Amino acid sequence: MRTIGKLILGLTAGLALSAAHAGMEVKWRDVKDPYLGQALFHLYQDQNLTGIIKLSAAREMGLIKSQQDEAELARAMLNLTYGLHRETANSMVTMENKGNINKDIANVIWFYIAKIRYQRGYFTQAESALTNISGALPYELEQDLKSFMALLLMDRKQYRPAVGVLSKITGKTTPVPYSRYNIGINYLLQRKEGVDATNKAAADEAKTAAELEDRALKYLDAVARYVPRNEEEKALRDRANTNLGYIHLIDKHDADLAIEYFERVRLNSSESNDALLGLGWAFYNKGDYNRALVAWNELAGRNVADTFVQEARVAVPYTLAKLEAYQEAGEKYALAMDSFKQELKAIERTIESVKKGAYFDKLLTNLSGGEKGWMGDVYSLPKTTESYYFTQMLAQHNYQESLKNYRDLRYLLDKLDVWEKNLEAFEDTARHWENRLKTRARQFDEQAFNGRIKQMRAEHEKNIAVFTEINRIGDAMALATPQEQNRLARILQLKAANETGNLNPVKTEHYRRHLNMLERRVLWDIHSQFNSRQRKLKAAITETEQSITDAVGQKNKLQKVVEQGLTDSKARLARVAQTRAKIKTLRAQLEQEVATTERYMVNIALKDLEARKTLLSNFIAQVSFSVGAFFDMGGKE
């Protein structure tokens, strides 16, 4: 049965701030810039990494033309929710120096920067972040801040100042029961560590260990009797009752009061295994073996990977032997031994899996939480034996953060794979268009084009010469239409026929006058339209000249387009090559970080698993010894 000292330290290490992102809301008004709007969409959809990448790219390319201050705040919030506390702090310093951020918002962001740093074990940096907070925070967040400051004091073993800070948390907010619990823990730690005699004021007010314990029990009892409002507070109440049960069982030797506290713990809570074990020992110490067996049998039927269950499986046959139920005791010893051996094999398999590097692949079957970063859940593990071992390790902040880092690094590696495939598609597209340009350029027959242009210019010059001569002599007939020319020719034929015909003179004269009149009419049309036809011909010559110029210009433009297209294609392909080189460098860095993080996690996992193996081996030895003693007592019946 574990000692109260270990229990207290474990509880203290497991404490966490209760609020997640209370007070983090920013009221965005008049969002006009599309890139800012896109960043906010990703922020509120928990697509933090995507938001960071797209907003950073837009800023780098100078695409954000307005609302740049708002974009900087959005970037800071994305970095914060992803867990990039250094980048967030840099943005905050920049915005505060420019006076571009509301102080209330700045205070909240600095608070969460400090929280991230604390959970990652950067205690000094966490305290540094808190110094940037000035003025009041939202009420509940102000309560959380006091709890946080108390935790920092507790980490430095400054228990008396921590109690002073925690005592200021009042009201009906969620941090209040946590503060009362922490005050009780502080008094127990003061009793364990001893009063700080180097401080005269503290020495003058020194209390005896008994008085400190009484104070601790008073605060813990208040939490143990607290009416919870949510699942989180129910878990805290269970923890307080379990803690008090062991204090009265081990330190106070008051089994009856210990039983009262243990029985308040819910059977399906995270503390239930611990409480059932303690409850069994409380009844056992009273000599009430049957009721001890009730508690231990309930516990013994649970997952054998839990050390409390293992202890119960040993305690049950030991107690049955006390009741002289030797046959049942022997059967229970045999069942315990068999289950322990099976569990020992499972631990050894897990140890081998960890050593081979296959351990985390089994646990992190879904890396999508890497999109959220620090806010991504790492508790959704598959239902396997390895997951059970790992869940208990996750109670440690350093392991939580390491797993988050490992998951995020693996997610980033997957992102690099996607980007590399996108680069391949982009490169294929660039080469496709480059080949099309080259094909179009090859298909263009420059010799034929130049020949046609030469012919057009010759015809054009000829037309100019004709036009000049027509203007010089005023040759209207040269501009007559084909119809007019045909009509004149027909009239001349008729006139010749009329003169040589056998008609009488009267008819001949009649036709002569009529044909002369038609001829004069056609000639009138030709001469009256001479000026307008001159202008049209001149316009046509000018248009032809412009067409030749345009054709030559289009040819030159086509050559420039091809040349520019090929130049752009080469630039794009060169950029692809540079980006691919960057990805290669990033991949090497990420793989190195993954390996480092994995080694760290493997070492912790192996240490924990080896401790489990040692404890289980001790239980097996204990069962073997008990079985031997059992047979010596004549328990063969």
XYZ file of C-alpha atoms in Angstrom:
637
model
C 0.000 0.000 0.000
C 1.480 3.329 -1.023
C 2.552 5.992 1.429
C 0.715 9.245 2.016
C 3.788 11.211 0.947
C 3.674 9.704 -2.547
C -0.043 10.343 -2.720
C 0.298 14.020 -1.915
C 3.120 14.574 -4.396
C 1.192 12.767 -7.096
C -1.868 14.884 -6.511
C 0.122 18.083 -6.572
C 1.845 17.151 -9.819
C -1.507 16.355 -11.389
C -3.067 19.762 -10.745
C -3.987 21.831 -13.771
C -5.696 25.121 -14.439
C -9.411 24.603 -14.781
C -10.364 27.101 -17.528
C -9.559 26.355 -21.152
C -9.930 29.553 -23.129
C -12.369 31.626 -21.053
C -12.190 35.305 -21.901
C -10.305 34.624 -25.136
C -13.098 35.954 -27.381
C -12.241 38.971 -29.515
C -15.072 40.910 -31.149
C -13.979 41.403 -34.753
C -15.738 44.266 -36.519
C -15.677 45.396 -40.154
C -13.496 42.571 -41.423
C -12.863 43.717 -45.005
C -9.537 42.202 -45.964
C -10.203 38.755 -47.508
C -6.983 37.274 -46.113
C -7.856 38.421 -42.591
C -11.312 36.892 -43.005
C -9.754 33.631 -44.189
C -7.391 33.582 -41.179
C -10.286 34.133 -38.750
C -12.263 31.351 -40.431
C -9.379 28.937 -39.851
C -8.940 30.199 -36.265
C -12.546 29.518 -35.288
C -12.582 26.193 -37.141
C -9.548 25.013 -35.091
C -7.526 24.813 -38.327
C -4.640 26.572 -36.633
C -1.717 25.293 -38.716
C -3.497 25.983 -42.010
C -4.386 29.462 -40.770
C -0.786 30.193 -39.764
C 0.587 29.006 -43.117
C -1.890 30.921 -45.284
C -1.786 34.138 -43.263
C 2.025 34.087 -43.117
C 2.194 33.523 -46.882
C -0.225 36.394 -47.529
C 1.839 38.706 -45.307
C 5.121 37.644 -46.929
C 3.778 38.277 -50.436
C 2.346 41.664 -49.429
C -1.224 40.625 -50.216
C -2.727 42.181 -47.077
C -3.339 45.747 -48.210
C -5.514 46.870 -45.308
C -6.153 45.876 -41.670
C -2.540 44.839 -41.162
C -2.773 45.448 -37.398
C -5.795 43.148 -37.179
C -3.923 40.556 -39.245
C -1.030 40.687 -36.759
C -3.461 40.044 -33.890
C -5.064 37.140 -35.790
C -1.591 35.721 -36.407
C -0.745 36.013 -32.708
C -3.954 34.184 -31.759
C -3.330 31.423 -34.306
C 0.229 30.994 -33.008
C -1.064 30.933 -29.436
C -3.732 28.294 -30.032
C -1.175 26.226 -31.939
C 1.215 26.503 -28.985
C 3.897 28.752 -30.527
C 4.376 30.826 -27.379
C 7.659 32.465 -28.461
C 6.214 33.735 -31.750
C 3.089 34.913 -29.925
C 5.181 36.791 -27.357
C 7.177 38.481 -30.136
C 3.968 39.603 -31.851
C 2.615 40.893 -28.544
C 5.740 42.975 -27.888
C 5.521 44.433 -31.414
C 1.826 45.290 -31.110
C 2.163 46.739 -27.612
C 5.118 48.906 -28.647
C 3.000 50.303 -31.490
C -0.055 50.642 -29.238
C -2.063 48.526 -31.677
C -3.740 46.137 -29.232
C -6.422 46.491 -26.599
C -4.954 46.008 -23.113
C -7.682 43.592 -21.994
C -7.001 41.333 -24.984
C -3.247 41.600 -24.393
C -3.658 40.525 -20.751
C -5.621 37.427 -21.748
C -3.066 36.445 -24.388
C -0.138 36.909 -21.981
C -1.977 34.727 -19.463
C -2.263 31.862 -21.939
C 1.345 32.298 -23.041
C 2.284 31.804 -19.375
C -0.003 28.762 -19.116
C 1.558 27.065 -22.144
C 5.040 27.719 -20.777
C 4.087 26.354 -17.380
C 2.687 23.142 -18.792
C 5.865 22.698 -20.824
C 7.996 23.132 -17.730
C 9.311 26.626 -18.532
C 8.502 28.023 -15.095
C 10.803 31.065 -15.228
C 9.493 32.049 -18.665
C 5.926 31.540 -17.420
C 6.540 33.977 -14.571
C 8.105 36.412 -17.041
C 4.955 36.302 -19.185
C 2.783 37.059 -16.157
C 4.727 40.276 -15.500
C 3.285 41.654 -18.757
C -0.240 41.532 -17.328
C -1.437 44.864 -15.989
C -4.889 45.803 -14.835
C -7.795 43.462 -14.239
C -8.599 40.318 -16.167
C -12.163 39.037 -16.684
C -13.424 37.868 -13.268
C -13.153 34.096 -13.729
C -9.848 34.428 -15.554
C -8.575 36.581 -12.688
C -9.407 33.674 -10.377
C -7.514 31.329 -12.684
C -4.543 33.691 -12.633
C -4.387 33.507 -8.837
C -4.514 29.701 -9.004
C -1.736 29.766 -11.556
C 0.454 32.063 -9.455
C -0.096 29.750 -6.496
C 1.055 26.761 -8.557
C 4.246 28.614 -9.458
C 4.862 29.321 -5.761
C 4.220 25.663 -4.915
C 6.740 24.592 -7.543
C 9.331 26.659 -5.644
C 8.122 25.138 -2.346
C 6.891 28.534 -1.167
C 3.812 27.028 0.442
C 2.897 29.815 2.845
C 2.774 32.539 0.135
C 0.822 30.103 -2.051
C -1.808 29.752 0.684
C -2.050 33.551 0.873
C -2.727 33.803 -2.885
C -5.211 30.919 -2.884
C -7.128 32.416 0.058
C -7.999 35.424 -2.141
C -9.994 33.233 -4.549
C -13.617 33.638 -3.509
C -17.107 33.486 -4.937
C -18.906 30.703 -6.770
C -16.570 30.237 -9.723
C -14.919 26.993 -10.824
C -11.468 27.913 -9.403
C -12.851 28.169 -5.839
C -13.007 24.416 -5.003
C -9.586 23.968 -6.656
C -8.157 26.742 -4.495
C -9.535 25.125 -1.335
C -8.108 21.785 -2.360
C -4.737 23.363 -3.113
C -4.717 25.129 0.262
C -5.176 21.749 1.933
C -2.352 20.268 -0.147
C -0.140 23.236 0.762
C -0.661 22.649 4.470
C 0.164 18.961 4.057
C 3.311 19.852 2.141
C 4.289 22.365 4.827
C 3.906 19.622 7.401
C 5.995 17.283 5.262
C 8.727 19.802 4.437
C 8.735 21.568 7.814
C 8.192 25.248 8.511
C 10.703 27.655 6.882
C 12.741 28.648 9.939
C 14.998 30.947 7.898
C 12.188 33.474 7.746
C 11.812 35.122 11.149
C 8.174 36.005 10.591
C 7.478 32.448 9.560
C 9.403 31.101 12.526
C 7.456 33.337 14.903
C 4.194 32.037 13.499
C 5.314 28.433 13.160
C 2.631 25.870 13.756
C 3.078 22.320 14.864
C 2.725 19.516 12.363
C -0.557 18.538 13.992
C -1.970 22.033 13.574
C -0.924 22.132 9.919
C -2.528 18.754 9.381
C -5.750 19.910 11.056
C -5.872 22.912 8.750
C -5.266 20.680 5.722
C -8.045 18.313 6.790
C -10.442 21.216 7.256
C -9.946 22.463 3.685
C -9.882 19.006 2.105
C -13.025 18.037 3.991
C -14.786 21.124 2.611
C -13.952 19.957 -0.908
C -14.915 16.364 -0.058
C -18.396 17.565 0.941
C -18.697 20.082 -1.907
C -21.759 19.856 -4.166
C -20.217 19.639 -7.649
C -21.707 21.416 -10.658
C -19.907 19.536 -13.399
C -17.842 16.422 -14.122
C -14.578 18.229 -13.413
C -15.698 19.188 -9.904
C -16.982 15.652 -9.282
C -13.501 14.325 -10.085
C -11.966 16.872 -7.689
C -14.356 15.813 -4.922
C -13.465 12.153 -5.519
C -9.777 13.013 -5.277
C -10.295 14.907 -2.011
C -12.233 11.996 -0.490
C -9.580 9.496 -1.572
C -6.834 11.682 -0.135
C -8.665 12.099 3.171
C -9.395 8.390 3.329
C -5.680 7.530 3.188
C -4.756 10.257 5.649
C -7.177 8.835 8.233
C -6.252 5.248 7.397
C -2.455 5.650 7.579
C -1.707 8.749 9.654
C -4.739 8.901 11.945
C -5.358 5.152 12.227
C -9.062 5.948 12.105
C -10.505 3.179 9.922
C -14.119 4.239 10.478
C -13.590 7.780 9.213
C -11.421 6.453 6.381
C -14.292 4.180 5.324
C -16.664 7.155 5.345
C -14.441 9.073 2.936
C -13.667 6.097 0.668
C -17.349 5.235 0.316
C -18.101 8.729 -1.044
C -15.946 8.101 -4.115
C -17.946 7.170 -7.218
C -17.451 3.600 -8.473
C -16.894 4.729 -12.069
C -14.526 7.616 -11.339
C -10.801 7.849 -12.061
C -10.156 7.542 -8.300
C -12.369 4.485 -7.764
C -9.592 1.856 -7.982
C -7.484 3.742 -5.446
C -10.504 4.252 -3.175
C -11.611 0.582 -3.374
C -8.133 -0.558 -2.382
C -8.105 1.832 0.581
C -11.641 0.836 1.544
C -10.636 -2.825 1.646
C -7.635 -2.031 3.883
C -9.829 0.063 6.197
C -12.225 -2.860 6.704
C -9.273 -5.244 7.017
C -7.715 -3.115 9.779
C -11.019 -3.297 11.645
C -10.996 -7.066 11.324
C -14.072 -6.985 9.095
C -12.594 -9.345 6.496
C -15.869 -10.082 4.699
C -16.520 -6.433 3.888
C -12.872 -6.008 2.923
C -13.377 -8.859 0.447
C -16.437 -7.123 -1.006
C -14.347 -4.060 -1.892
C -11.340 -6.050 -3.083
C -13.366 -8.519 -5.153
C -14.935 -5.564 -6.971
C -11.467 -4.148 -7.579
C -9.881 -7.516 -8.476
C -12.338 -7.945 -11.342
C -11.015 -4.873 -13.117
C -8.109 -4.411 -15.542
C -5.106 -6.314 -14.207
C -2.744 -3.745 -15.746
C -3.696 -1.394 -12.898
C -1.365 -1.745 -9.893
C -4.287 -1.266 -7.481
C -6.035 -4.242 -9.112
C -2.866 -6.304 -8.792
C -2.659 -5.540 -5.081
C -6.316 -6.469 -4.641
C -5.754 -9.825 -6.382
C -3.109 -10.620 -3.789
C -5.131 -9.256 -0.873
C -8.236 -11.348 -1.698
C -6.689 -14.849 -1.235
C -4.624 -13.585 1.714
C -7.828 -12.487 3.447
C -9.647 -15.700 2.485
C -6.860 -17.621 4.205
C -7.498 -15.484 7.295
C -11.095 -16.709 7.126
C -9.776 -20.290 6.731
C -11.380 -20.587 3.281
C -8.280 -22.397 2.101
C -9.631 -24.004 -1.058
C -11.046 -20.729 -2.386
C -7.858 -18.958 -1.287
C -5.757 -21.462 -3.229
C -7.904 -20.960 -6.329
C -7.612 -17.173 -6.019
C -3.827 -17.435 -5.587
C -3.652 -19.549 -8.729
C -5.833 -17.081 -10.668
C -3.740 -14.150 -9.424
C -0.505 -15.909 -10.380
C -1.834 -16.731 -13.852
C -3.106 -13.180 -14.467
C 0.189 -11.708 -13.216
C 2.211 -13.912 -15.527
C -0.012 -12.934 -18.468
C 0.318 -9.273 -17.554
C 4.082 -9.661 -17.179
C 4.224 -11.028 -20.732
C 2.101 -8.090 -21.935
C 4.495 -5.623 -20.282
C 7.502 -7.402 -21.804
C 5.842 -7.313 -25.246
C 5.166 -3.617 -24.800
C 8.777 -3.027 -23.723
C 9.979 -4.789 -26.879
C 7.517 -2.775 -28.959
C 8.826 0.438 -27.419
C 12.436 -0.547 -28.059
C 11.667 -1.348 -31.705
C 9.999 2.037 -32.204
C 6.581 0.577 -33.033
C 4.997 1.725 -29.772
C 3.830 5.194 -30.780
C 2.544 4.089 -34.177
C 0.056 1.901 -32.316
C -1.000 4.784 -30.084
C -1.118 7.681 -32.541
C -3.295 6.151 -35.223
C -4.856 9.586 -35.887
C -2.497 12.533 -36.357
C -5.224 15.043 -37.275
C -4.858 16.753 -33.899
C -1.609 18.151 -35.285
C -3.731 20.696 -37.173
C -4.837 22.180 -33.828
C -1.413 21.960 -32.207
C -1.379 22.614 -28.453
C -5.183 22.571 -28.354
C -5.328 19.131 -29.997
C -6.438 16.229 -27.812
C -3.918 13.469 -27.064
C -6.222 11.348 -24.928
C -8.211 9.712 -27.733
C -6.148 6.547 -27.781
C -7.149 3.142 -29.174
C -8.414 0.522 -26.733
C -5.249 -1.530 -26.318
C -3.049 -2.677 -23.444
C -0.384 -0.203 -24.514
C -2.932 2.614 -24.389
C -3.766 1.774 -20.774
C -0.128 2.043 -19.733
C 0.237 5.249 -21.699
C -2.900 6.897 -20.269
C -1.371 6.822 -16.808
C 1.851 8.363 -18.122
C -0.211 11.207 -19.600
C -0.925 12.430 -16.077
C 2.539 13.995 -16.293
C 2.616 17.384 -18.026
C 6.028 16.717 -19.534
C 4.754 13.536 -21.166
C 1.592 15.248 -22.413
C 3.629 17.999 -24.023
C 6.126 15.514 -25.441
C 3.325 13.497 -27.014
C 1.785 16.659 -28.455
C 5.154 17.656 -29.882
C 5.685 14.174 -31.295
C 2.215 14.134 -32.853
C 2.676 17.642 -34.303
C 6.075 16.739 -35.739
C 4.649 13.610 -37.340
C 1.743 15.663 -38.712
C 4.188 18.195 -40.162
C 6.121 15.368 -41.821
C 2.881 14.228 -43.430
C 2.258 17.830 -44.511
C 5.679 17.896 -46.159
C 4.735 14.746 -48.087
C 1.555 16.443 -49.323
C 3.443 19.602 -50.294
C 6.074 17.561 -52.108
C 3.361 15.824 -54.139
C 1.819 19.219 -54.877
C 5.222 20.399 -56.065
C 5.412 17.423 -58.417
C 2.017 18.348 -59.884
C 3.083 21.990 -60.189
C 6.340 20.968 -61.842
C 4.503 18.707 -64.297
C 2.145 21.576 -65.189
C 5.045 23.999 -65.692
C 6.861 21.536 -67.945
C 3.642 20.870 -69.883
C 3.194 24.573 -70.694
C 6.881 24.924 -71.498
C 6.609 22.080 -74.000
C 3.474 23.625 -75.513
C 5.276 26.935 -76.002
C 8.197 25.178 -77.629
C 5.838 23.223 -79.893
C 3.969 26.368 -80.922
C 7.288 28.087 -81.614
C 8.427 25.155 -83.794
C 5.137 25.120 -85.672
C 5.560 28.778 -86.699
C 7.087 28.910 -90.260
C 9.101 32.120 -90.156
C 10.355 31.774 -93.762
C 6.820 31.471 -95.152
C 5.693 34.366 -92.955
C 8.536 36.605 -94.188
C 7.773 35.645 -97.814
C 4.131 36.570 -97.413
C 5.042 39.890 -95.781
C 7.446 40.632 -98.698
C 4.710 39.869 -101.245
C 2.234 42.070 -99.370
C 4.720 44.923 -99.268
C 5.382 44.613 -103.045
C 1.648 44.701 -103.776
C 1.271 47.596 -101.386
C 4.001 49.619 -103.092
C 2.430 48.861 -106.500
C -0.937 50.072 -105.244
C 0.663 53.243 -103.944
C 2.233 53.894 -107.368
C -1.104 53.360 -109.131
C -2.891 55.583 -106.648
C -0.285 58.327 -107.122
C -0.660 58.202 -110.937
C -4.470 58.282 -110.728
C -4.259 61.360 -108.528
C -1.729 63.018 -110.861
C -3.861 62.749 -114.037
C -7.253 62.676 -112.304
C -8.083 59.328 -113.944
C -11.629 58.765 -112.712
C -12.100 55.805 -115.028
C -9.366 53.912 -113.163
C -11.594 53.936 -110.108
C -14.771 52.848 -111.911
C -16.406 49.785 -110.563
C -16.493 46.572 -112.650
C -20.238 47.019 -113.132
C -19.724 50.535 -114.431
C -16.988 49.394 -116.761
C -19.161 46.551 -118.055
C -22.025 48.925 -118.588
C -19.848 51.361 -120.585
C -18.482 48.528 -122.673
C -21.997 47.315 -123.420
C -23.110 50.809 -124.413
C -20.154 51.169 -126.820
C -21.031 47.808 -128.399
C -24.642 48.912 -128.858
C -23.554 52.225 -130.366
C -21.297 50.441 -132.868
C -24.059 48.040 -133.789
C -26.516 50.896 -134.211
C -24.224 52.708 -136.625
C -23.632 49.665 -138.808
C -27.123 48.326 -138.701
C -29.767 48.357 -141.460
C -32.211 50.470 -139.504
C -33.831 53.506 -141.067
C -32.227 56.807 -140.252
C -34.988 57.845 -137.904
C -34.554 54.807 -135.633
C -30.794 55.007 -135.866
C -30.872 58.601 -134.663
C -33.320 57.716 -131.924
C -31.064 54.905 -130.619
C -28.000 57.133 -130.975
C -29.483 59.819 -128.712
C -30.714 57.241 -126.186
C -27.314 55.446 -125.960
C -25.449 58.766 -125.655
C -27.699 59.703 -122.776
C -26.984 56.356 -120.998
C -23.248 56.793 -121.595
C -23.284 60.297 -120.139
C -25.182 59.053 -117.100
C -22.637 56.293 -116.371
C -19.744 58.720 -116.899
C -21.434 61.209 -114.551
C -21.613 58.546 -111.812
C -17.948 57.681 -112.322
C -16.686 61.260 -112.266
C -18.996 62.475 -109.468
C -17.745 59.701 -107.093
C -14.093 60.120 -107.998
C -13.169 62.059 -104.805
C -14.940 59.690 -102.428
C -13.408 56.715 -104.198
C -9.993 58.342 -103.873
C -10.486 58.649 -100.117
C -11.618 55.023 -99.788
C -8.668 53.807 -101.819
C -6.294 55.861 -99.697
C -7.862 54.442 -96.512
C -7.549 50.909 -97.920
C -3.869 51.487 -98.719
C -3.310 52.860 -95.199
C -5.168 49.883 -93.694
C -3.050 47.470 -95.715
C 0.086 49.205 -94.495
C -1.164 48.963 -90.888
C -1.998 45.270 -91.401
C 1.562 44.610 -92.550
C 2.916 46.533 -89.541
C 0.532 44.671 -87.173
C 1.509 41.292 -88.636
C 5.187 42.039 -88.101
C 4.400 43.333 -84.606
C 2.362 40.213 -83.745
C 5.219 38.061 -84.909
C 7.622 39.988 -82.649
C 5.133 39.763 -79.764
C 4.789 36.034 -80.309
C 8.545 35.650 -80.117
C 8.621 37.735 -76.926
C 5.743 35.735 -75.427
C 7.530 32.483 -76.155
C 10.805 33.829 -74.798
C 9.104 35.261 -71.679
C 7.077 32.100 -71.210
C 10.194 29.964 -71.341
C 11.967 32.370 -68.963
C 9.011 32.273 -66.531
C 8.866 28.497 -66.781
C 12.542 28.213 -65.926
C 12.022 30.584 -62.978
C 9.065 28.535 -61.743
C 10.993 25.289 -62.090
C 13.953 26.867 -60.295
C 11.609 27.940 -57.482
C 10.192 24.423 -57.338
C 13.738 23.092 -57.028
C 14.485 25.601 -54.246
C 11.268 24.715 -52.435
C 12.012 21.016 -52.795
C 15.464 21.637 -51.301
C 13.850 23.538 -48.410
C 11.420 20.668 -47.870
C 14.340 18.250 -47.863
C 16.119 20.361 -45.253
C 12.948 20.705 -43.180
C 12.309 16.978 -43.426
C 15.793 16.226 -42.118
C 15.269 18.665 -39.235
C 11.829 17.289 -38.438
C 13.038 13.702 -38.589
C 15.842 14.606 -36.198
C 13.352 16.275 -33.829
C 11.022 13.280 -34.111
C 13.893 10.945 -33.252
C 14.946 13.119 -30.285
C 11.383 13.385 -28.962
C 10.814 9.679 -29.497
C 13.993 8.801 -27.597
C 12.872 11.001 -24.719
C 9.418 9.417 -24.656
C 10.862 5.931 -25.043
C 13.144 6.474 -22.050
C 10.244 7.630 -19.881
C 8.019 4.809 -21.151
C 10.696 2.190 -20.529
C 11.313 3.555 -17.037
C 7.594 3.375 -16.254
C 7.187 -0.077 -17.806
C 10.247 -1.426 -16.014
C 8.818 -0.077 -12.745
C 5.552 -1.870 -13.533
C 7.475 -5.022 -14.336
C 9.416 -4.812 -11.066
C 6.253 -4.214 -9.054
C 4.488 -7.091 -10.777
C 7.505 -9.356 -10.216
C 7.290 -8.468 -6.544
C 3.612 -9.387 -6.525
C 4.454 -12.716 -8.205
C 7.129 -13.359 -5.567
C 4.661 -12.376 -2.863
C 2.040 -14.749 -4.261
C 4.625 -17.537 -4.483
C 5.641 -16.909 -0.864
C 2.011 -16.737 0.269
C 1.171 -19.961 -1.572
C 4.130 -21.670 0.129
C 3.047 -20.400 3.519
C -0.500 -21.369 2.678
C 0.493 -25.007 2.064
C 2.645 -24.999 5.190
C -0.484 -24.048 7.099
C -2.177 -27.113 5.694
C -4.273 -25.314 3.183
C -4.508 -28.302 0.858
C -8.131 -28.962 1.593
